[in-house]
Tab-separated table of C-alpha atoms and ligand atoms in Angstrom:
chain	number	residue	atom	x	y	z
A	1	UNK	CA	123.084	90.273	123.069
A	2	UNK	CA	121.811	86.909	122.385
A	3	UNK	CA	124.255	84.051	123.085
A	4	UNK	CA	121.645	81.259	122.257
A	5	UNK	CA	122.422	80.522	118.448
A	6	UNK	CA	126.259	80.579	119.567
A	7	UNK	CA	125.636	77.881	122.101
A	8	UNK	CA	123.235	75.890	120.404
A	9	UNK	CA	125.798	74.824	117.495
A	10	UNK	CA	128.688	75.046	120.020
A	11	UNK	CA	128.967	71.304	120.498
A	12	UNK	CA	128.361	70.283	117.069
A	13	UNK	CA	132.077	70.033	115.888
A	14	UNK	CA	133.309	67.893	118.595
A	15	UNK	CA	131.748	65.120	121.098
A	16	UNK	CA	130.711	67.561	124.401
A	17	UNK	CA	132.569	67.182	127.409
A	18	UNK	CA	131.420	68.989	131.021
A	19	UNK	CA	134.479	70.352	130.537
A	20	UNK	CA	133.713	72.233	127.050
A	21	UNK	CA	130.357	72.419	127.757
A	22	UNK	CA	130.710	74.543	130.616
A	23	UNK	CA	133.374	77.075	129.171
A	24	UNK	CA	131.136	77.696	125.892
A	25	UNK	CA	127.530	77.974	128.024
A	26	UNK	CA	129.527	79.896	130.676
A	27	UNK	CA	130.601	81.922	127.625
A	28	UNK	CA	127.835	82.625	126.323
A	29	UNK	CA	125.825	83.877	129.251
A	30	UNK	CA	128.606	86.278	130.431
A	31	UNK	CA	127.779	87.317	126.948
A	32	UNK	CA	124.181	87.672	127.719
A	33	UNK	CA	124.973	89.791	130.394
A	34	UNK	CA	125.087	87.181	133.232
A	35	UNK	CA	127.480	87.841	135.728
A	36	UNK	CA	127.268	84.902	137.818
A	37	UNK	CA	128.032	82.797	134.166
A	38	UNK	CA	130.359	80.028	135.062
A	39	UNK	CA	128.202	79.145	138.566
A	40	UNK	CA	125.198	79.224	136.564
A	41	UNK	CA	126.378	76.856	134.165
A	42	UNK	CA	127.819	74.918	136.912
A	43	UNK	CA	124.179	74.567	138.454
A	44	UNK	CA	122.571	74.041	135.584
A	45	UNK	CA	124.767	70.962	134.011
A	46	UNK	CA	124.701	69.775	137.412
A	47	UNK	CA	120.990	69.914	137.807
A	48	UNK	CA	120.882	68.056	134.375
A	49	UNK	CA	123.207	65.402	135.167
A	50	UNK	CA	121.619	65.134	138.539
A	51	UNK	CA	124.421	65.360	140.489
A	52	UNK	CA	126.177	68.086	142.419
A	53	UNK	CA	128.396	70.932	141.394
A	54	UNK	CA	131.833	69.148	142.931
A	55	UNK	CA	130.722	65.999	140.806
A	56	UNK	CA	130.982	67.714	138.017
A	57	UNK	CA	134.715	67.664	137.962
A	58	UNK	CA	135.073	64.146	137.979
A	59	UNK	CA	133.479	63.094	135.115
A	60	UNK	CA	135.167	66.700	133.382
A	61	UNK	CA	136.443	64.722	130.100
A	62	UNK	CA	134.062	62.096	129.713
A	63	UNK	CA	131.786	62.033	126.834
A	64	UNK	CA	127.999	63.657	127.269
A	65	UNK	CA	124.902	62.039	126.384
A	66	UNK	CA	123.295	63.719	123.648
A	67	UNK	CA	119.597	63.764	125.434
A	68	UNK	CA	121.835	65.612	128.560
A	69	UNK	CA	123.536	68.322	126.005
A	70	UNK	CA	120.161	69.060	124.563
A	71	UNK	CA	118.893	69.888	127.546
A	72	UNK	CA	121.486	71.645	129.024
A	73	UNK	CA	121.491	73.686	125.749
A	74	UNK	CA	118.029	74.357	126.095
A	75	UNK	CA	118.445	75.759	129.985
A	76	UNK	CA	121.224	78.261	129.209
A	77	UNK	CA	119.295	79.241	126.442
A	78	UNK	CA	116.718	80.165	128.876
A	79	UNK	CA	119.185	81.268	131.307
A	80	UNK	CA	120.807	83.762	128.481
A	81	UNK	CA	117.472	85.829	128.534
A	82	UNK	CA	117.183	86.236	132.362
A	83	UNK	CA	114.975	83.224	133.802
A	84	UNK	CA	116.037	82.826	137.042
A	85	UNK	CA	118.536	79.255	137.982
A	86	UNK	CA	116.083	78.700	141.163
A	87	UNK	CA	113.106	78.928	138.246
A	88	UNK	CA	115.159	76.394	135.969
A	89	UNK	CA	116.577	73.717	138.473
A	90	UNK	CA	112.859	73.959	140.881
A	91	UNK	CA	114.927	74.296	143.845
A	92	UNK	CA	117.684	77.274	145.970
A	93	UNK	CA	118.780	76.523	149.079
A	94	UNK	CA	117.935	78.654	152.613
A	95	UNK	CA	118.971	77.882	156.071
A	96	UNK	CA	120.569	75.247	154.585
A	97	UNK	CA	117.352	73.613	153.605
A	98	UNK	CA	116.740	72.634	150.132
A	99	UNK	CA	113.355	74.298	148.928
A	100	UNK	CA	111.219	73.824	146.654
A	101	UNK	CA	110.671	76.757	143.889
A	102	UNK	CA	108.545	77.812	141.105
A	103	UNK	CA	107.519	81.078	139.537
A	104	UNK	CA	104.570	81.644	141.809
A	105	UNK	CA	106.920	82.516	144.367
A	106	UNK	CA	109.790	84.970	145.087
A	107	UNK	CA	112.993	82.958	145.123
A	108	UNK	CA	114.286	83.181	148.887
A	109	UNK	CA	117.609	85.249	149.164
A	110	UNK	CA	120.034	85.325	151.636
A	111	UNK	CA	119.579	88.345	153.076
A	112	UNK	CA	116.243	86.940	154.363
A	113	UNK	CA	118.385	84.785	156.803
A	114	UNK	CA	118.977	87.326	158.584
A	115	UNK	CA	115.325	87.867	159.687
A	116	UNK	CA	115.174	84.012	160.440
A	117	UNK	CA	118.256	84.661	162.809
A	118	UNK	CA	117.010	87.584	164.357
A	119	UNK	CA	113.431	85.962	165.057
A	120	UNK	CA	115.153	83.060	166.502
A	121	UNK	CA	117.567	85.116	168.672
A	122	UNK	CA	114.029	86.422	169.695
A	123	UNK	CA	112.153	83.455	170.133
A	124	UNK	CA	114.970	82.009	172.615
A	125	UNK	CA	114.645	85.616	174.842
A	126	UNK	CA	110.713	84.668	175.288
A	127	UNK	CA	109.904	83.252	178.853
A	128	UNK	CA	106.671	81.396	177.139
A	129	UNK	CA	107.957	79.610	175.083
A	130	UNK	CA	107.241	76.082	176.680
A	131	UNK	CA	103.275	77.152	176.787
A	132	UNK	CA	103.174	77.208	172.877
A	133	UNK	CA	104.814	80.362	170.872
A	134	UNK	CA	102.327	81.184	168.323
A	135	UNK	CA	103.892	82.969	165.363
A	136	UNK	CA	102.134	84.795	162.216
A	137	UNK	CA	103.859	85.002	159.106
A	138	UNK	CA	102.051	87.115	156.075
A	139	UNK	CA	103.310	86.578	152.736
A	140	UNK	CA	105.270	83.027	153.036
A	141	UNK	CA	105.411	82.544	149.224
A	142	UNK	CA	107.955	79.202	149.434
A	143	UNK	CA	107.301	78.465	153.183
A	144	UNK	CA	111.112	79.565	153.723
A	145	UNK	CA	110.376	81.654	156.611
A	146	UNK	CA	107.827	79.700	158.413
A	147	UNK	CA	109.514	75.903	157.516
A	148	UNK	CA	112.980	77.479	158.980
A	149	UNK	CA	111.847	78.757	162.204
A	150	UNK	CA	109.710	75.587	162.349
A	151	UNK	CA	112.762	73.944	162.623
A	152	UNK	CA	115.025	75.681	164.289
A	153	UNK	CA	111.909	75.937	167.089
A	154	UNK	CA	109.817	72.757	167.473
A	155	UNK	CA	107.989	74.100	169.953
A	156	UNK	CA	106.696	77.004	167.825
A	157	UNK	CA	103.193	77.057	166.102
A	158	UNK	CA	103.079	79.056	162.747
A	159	UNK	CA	100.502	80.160	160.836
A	160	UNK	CA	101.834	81.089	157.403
A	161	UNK	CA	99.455	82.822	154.886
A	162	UNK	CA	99.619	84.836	151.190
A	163	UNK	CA	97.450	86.133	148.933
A	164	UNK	CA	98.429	83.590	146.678
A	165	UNK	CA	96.933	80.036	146.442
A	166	UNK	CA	99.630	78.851	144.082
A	167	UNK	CA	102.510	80.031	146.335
A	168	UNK	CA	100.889	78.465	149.965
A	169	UNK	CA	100.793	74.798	147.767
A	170	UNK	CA	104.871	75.423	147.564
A	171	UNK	CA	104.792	76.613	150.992
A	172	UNK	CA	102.669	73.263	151.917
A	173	UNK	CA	105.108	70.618	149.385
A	174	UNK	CA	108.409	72.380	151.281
A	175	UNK	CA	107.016	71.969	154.703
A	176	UNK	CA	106.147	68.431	153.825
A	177	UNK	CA	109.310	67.845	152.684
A	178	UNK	CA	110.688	69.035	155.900
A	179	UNK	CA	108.877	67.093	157.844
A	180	UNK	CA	107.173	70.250	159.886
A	181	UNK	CA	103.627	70.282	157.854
A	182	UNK	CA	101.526	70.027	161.083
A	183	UNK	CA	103.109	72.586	162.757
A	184	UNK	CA	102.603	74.790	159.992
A	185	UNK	CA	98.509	76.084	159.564
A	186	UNK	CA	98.429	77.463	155.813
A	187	UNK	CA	95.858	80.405	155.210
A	188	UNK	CA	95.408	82.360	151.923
A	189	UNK	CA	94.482	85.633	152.273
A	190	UNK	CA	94.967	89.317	152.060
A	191	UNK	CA	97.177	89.842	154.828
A	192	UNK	CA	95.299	89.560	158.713
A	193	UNK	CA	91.710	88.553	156.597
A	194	UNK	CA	93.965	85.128	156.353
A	195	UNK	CA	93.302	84.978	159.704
A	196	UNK	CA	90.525	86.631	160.356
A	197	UNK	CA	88.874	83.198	161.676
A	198	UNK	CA	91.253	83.919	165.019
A	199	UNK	CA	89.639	87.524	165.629
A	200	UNK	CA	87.842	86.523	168.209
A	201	UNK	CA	90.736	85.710	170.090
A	202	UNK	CA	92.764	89.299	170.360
A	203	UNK	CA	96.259	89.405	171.193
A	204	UNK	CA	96.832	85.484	169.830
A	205	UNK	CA	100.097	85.566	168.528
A	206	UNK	CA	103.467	85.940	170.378
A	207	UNK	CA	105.205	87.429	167.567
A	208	UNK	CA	104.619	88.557	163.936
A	209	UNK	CA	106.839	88.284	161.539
A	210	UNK	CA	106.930	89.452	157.534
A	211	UNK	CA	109.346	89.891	154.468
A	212	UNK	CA	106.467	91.618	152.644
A	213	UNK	CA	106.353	93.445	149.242
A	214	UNK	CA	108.646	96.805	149.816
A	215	UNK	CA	109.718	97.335	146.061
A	216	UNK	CA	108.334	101.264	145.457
A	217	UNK	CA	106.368	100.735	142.354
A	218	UNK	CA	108.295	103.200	140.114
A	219	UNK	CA	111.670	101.126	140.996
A	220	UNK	CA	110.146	98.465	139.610
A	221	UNK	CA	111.039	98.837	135.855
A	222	UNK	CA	114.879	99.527	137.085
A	223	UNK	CA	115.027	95.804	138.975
A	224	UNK	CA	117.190	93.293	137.467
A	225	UNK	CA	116.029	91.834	134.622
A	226	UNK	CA	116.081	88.782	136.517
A	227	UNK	CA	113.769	89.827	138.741
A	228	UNK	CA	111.322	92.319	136.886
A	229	UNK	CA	110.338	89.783	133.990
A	230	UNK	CA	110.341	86.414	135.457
A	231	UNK	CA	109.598	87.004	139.650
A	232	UNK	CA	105.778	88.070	140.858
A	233	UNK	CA	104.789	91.324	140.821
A	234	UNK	CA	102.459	90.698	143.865
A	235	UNK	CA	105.590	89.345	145.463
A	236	UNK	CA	107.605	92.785	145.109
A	237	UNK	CA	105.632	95.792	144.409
A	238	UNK	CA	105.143	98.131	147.903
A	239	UNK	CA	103.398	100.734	146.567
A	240	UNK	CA	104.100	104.138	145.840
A	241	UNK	CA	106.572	104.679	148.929
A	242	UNK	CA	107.141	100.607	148.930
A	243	UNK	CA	106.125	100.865	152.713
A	244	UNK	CA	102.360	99.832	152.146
A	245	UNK	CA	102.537	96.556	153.687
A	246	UNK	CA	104.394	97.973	156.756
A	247	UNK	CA	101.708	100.366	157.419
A	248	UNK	CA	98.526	98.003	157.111
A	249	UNK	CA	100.802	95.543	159.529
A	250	UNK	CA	101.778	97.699	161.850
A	251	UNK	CA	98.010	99.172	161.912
A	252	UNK	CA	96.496	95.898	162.329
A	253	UNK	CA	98.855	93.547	164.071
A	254	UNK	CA	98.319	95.006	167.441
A	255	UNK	CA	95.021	93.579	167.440
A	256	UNK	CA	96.652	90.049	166.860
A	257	UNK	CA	99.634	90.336	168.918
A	258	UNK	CA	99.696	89.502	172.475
A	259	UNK	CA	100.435	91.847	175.211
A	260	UNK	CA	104.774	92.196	174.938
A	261	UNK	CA	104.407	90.382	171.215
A	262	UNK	CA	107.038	91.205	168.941
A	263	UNK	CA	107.229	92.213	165.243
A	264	UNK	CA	109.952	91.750	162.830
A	265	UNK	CA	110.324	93.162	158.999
A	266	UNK	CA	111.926	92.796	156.229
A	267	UNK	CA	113.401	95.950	154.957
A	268	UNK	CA	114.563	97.765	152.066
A	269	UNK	CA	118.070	99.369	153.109
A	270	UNK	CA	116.842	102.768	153.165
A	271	UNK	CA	114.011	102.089	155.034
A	272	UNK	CA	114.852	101.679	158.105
A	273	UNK	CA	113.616	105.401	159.488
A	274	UNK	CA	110.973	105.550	157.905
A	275	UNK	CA	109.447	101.596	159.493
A	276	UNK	CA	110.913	102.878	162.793
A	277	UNK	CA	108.975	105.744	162.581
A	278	UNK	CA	105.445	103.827	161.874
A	279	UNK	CA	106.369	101.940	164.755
A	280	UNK	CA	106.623	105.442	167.190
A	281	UNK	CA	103.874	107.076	165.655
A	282	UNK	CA	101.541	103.755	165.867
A	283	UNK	CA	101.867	104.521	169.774
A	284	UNK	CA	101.472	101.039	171.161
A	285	UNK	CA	105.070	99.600	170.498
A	286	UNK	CA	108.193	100.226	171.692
A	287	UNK	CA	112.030	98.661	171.224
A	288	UNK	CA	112.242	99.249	167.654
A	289	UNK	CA	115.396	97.727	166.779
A	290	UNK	CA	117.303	97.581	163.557
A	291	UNK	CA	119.744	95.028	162.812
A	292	UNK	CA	122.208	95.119	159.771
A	293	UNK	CA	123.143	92.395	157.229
A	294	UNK	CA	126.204	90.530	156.518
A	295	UNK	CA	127.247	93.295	153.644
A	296	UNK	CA	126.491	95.940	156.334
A	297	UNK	CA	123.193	97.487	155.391
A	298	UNK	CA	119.660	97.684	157.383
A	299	UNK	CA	117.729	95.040	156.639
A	300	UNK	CA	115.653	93.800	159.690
A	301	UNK	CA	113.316	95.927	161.937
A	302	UNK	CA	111.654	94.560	165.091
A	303	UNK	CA	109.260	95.672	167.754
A	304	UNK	CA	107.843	95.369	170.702
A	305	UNK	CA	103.908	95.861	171.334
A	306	UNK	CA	103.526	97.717	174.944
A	307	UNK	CA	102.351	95.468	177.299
B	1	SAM	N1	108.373	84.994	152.688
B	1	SAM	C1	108.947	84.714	151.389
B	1	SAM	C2	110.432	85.006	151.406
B	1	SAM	O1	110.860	85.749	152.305
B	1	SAM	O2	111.160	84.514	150.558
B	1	SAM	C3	108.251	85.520	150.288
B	1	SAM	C4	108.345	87.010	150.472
B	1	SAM	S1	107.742	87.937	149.067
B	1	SAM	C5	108.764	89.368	149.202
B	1	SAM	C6	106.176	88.566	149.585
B	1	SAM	C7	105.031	87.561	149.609
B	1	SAM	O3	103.842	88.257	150.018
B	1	SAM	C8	104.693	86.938	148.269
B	1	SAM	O4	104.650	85.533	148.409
B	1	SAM	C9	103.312	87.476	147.909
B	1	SAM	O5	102.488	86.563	147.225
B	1	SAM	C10	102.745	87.791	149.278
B	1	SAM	N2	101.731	88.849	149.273
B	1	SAM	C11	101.634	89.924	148.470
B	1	SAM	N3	100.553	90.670	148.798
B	1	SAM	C12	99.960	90.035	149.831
B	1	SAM	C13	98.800	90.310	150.615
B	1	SAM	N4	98.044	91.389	150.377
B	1	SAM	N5	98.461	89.452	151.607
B	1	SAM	C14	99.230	88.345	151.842
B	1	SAM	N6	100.348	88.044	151.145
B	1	SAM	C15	100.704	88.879	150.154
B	2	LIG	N1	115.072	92.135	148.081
B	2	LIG	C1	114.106	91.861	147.048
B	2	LIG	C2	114.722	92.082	145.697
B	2	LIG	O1	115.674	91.427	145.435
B	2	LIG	C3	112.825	92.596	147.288
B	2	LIG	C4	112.032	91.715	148.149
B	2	LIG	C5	110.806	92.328	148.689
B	2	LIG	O2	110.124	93.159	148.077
B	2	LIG	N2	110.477	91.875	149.824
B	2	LIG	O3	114.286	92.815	144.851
């Protein structure tokens, strides 16, 4: 269904308030199939008005500007066929940090906290941490990884690398913006060839840490809408099994990871076995540890390389 000709000549008959402006766009995109509607409009009006959600309600009955309505109108438009808010506002929030986001990268989601909290738990177990922790993260896309551990652990130094060039300059702008750009070394790359400068230094970094691609590739038609036509396919497709990243990272990172170094995945919930397993059969690690997210289901793996 297409709720954008509705909304567009919504306001026409009366001057727009926040308040009717919110219940016909939030209208229209539960129309359109949006189930978060009235948030989304929320976000969106507020992004528009530049000020925050609360805000909103203060001003509720107040007249608004016709240059504001037209571009609200033109957002939920968007909005009604599936562009992601994150996409339309440039910014989503994680580890309550605001970041910076554009459709070269994978919008962060919360469930990624949990491999930020986990690594951290981690980091604060490690006796070395006062002689420099040196951490890897492949595939940073925003930075939200690497700027959050940055941090919550000044002492840490990151390297943070992808494949794309477009989605390290977000990762560069957000760590700027958090003030922990020079602890941060950027690197594009196919995974470890990011790095590949270091190789003459085996067994360099304390821990490695990834939320890589792990969407198999014949899921990827049935992925929200949201996600399938407006977030990077290089950001999401695994493969065939959607474990392909696992099992070049879990071939190669021994040669980067120091002696007792740690690795921690992302995971898709029913993968937890099967990443365990590459960990076993890999020989050299041992540990593996799954830990489960807030609504219950596997989401982190981590590892320890044999000393
Ligand atoms: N770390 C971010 C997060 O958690 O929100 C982004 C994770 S996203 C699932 C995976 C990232 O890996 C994308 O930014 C993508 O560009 C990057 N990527 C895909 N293939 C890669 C490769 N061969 N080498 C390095 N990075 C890659
Ligand atoms: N959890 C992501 C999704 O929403 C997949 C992310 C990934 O492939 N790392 O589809």
């Amino acid at each position: 269904m297409n709720g954008e000709p509705e909304t567009l000549s919504a306001f026409g008959r009366r001057p727009a308030t926040p308040r009717r402006a919110l219940e016909q766009a939030a209208g229209a995109l539960s129309r359109a199939g949006i189930e978060s509607a009235r948030l989304d409009a929320e976000a969106l009006l507020a992004h528009v008005l530049g000020v925050t959600r609360e805000r909103l309600y203060l001003d509720y009955d107040a007249p608004l500007a016709a240059d504001r309505q037209e571009r609200f109108l033109s957002l939920i438009a968007r909005r009604c066929r599936g562009e992601p808010v994150a996409y339309l506002t440039g910014r989503r929030e994680f580890w309550s940090l605001d970041f910076l986001v554009t459709p070269a990268v994978l919008v962060p989601r919360p469930d990624t906290e949990l491999l930020v909290e986990t690594a951290v738990g981690l980091i604060g177990e490690a006796p070395t941490l006062e002689l420099g922790f040196k951490i890897l993260e492949l595939g940073t896309g925003s930075g939200a990884i690497a700027v959050s551990l940055a941090k919550e652990k000044p002492a840490a130094e990151i390297w943070a690398t992808d494949i794309s060039p477009a989605a390290l300059e977000v990762a560069r702008t957000n760590a700027s913006r958090h003030g922990v750009a020079h602890k941060i070394h950027f690197c594009a790359g196919d995974l470890f060839e990011a790095v590949a400068y270091l190789t003459g230094r085996r067994g360099f970094f304390q821990m490695i840490v990834s939320n890589p691609p792990y969407v198999r590739s014949e899921e990827f038609d049935r992925l929200p809408r949201d996600v399938r036509d407006f977030e990077p396919r290089v950001a999401l497709d695994g493969g065939p099994d959607g474990l392909d990243f696992y099992r070049r990272i879990v071939r190669a990172g021994r040669l980067y990871l120091a002696s007792s170094g740690l690795v921690l995945f992302e995971i898709g919930e029913d993968m937890a076995d099967e990443v365990v397993r590459l960990f076993t059969d890999a020989g050299c690690f041992t540990l593996a540890r799954v830990y489960r997210d807030y609504s219950g289901r596997d989401r982190v793996v981590s590892a320890r390389k044999l000393p």
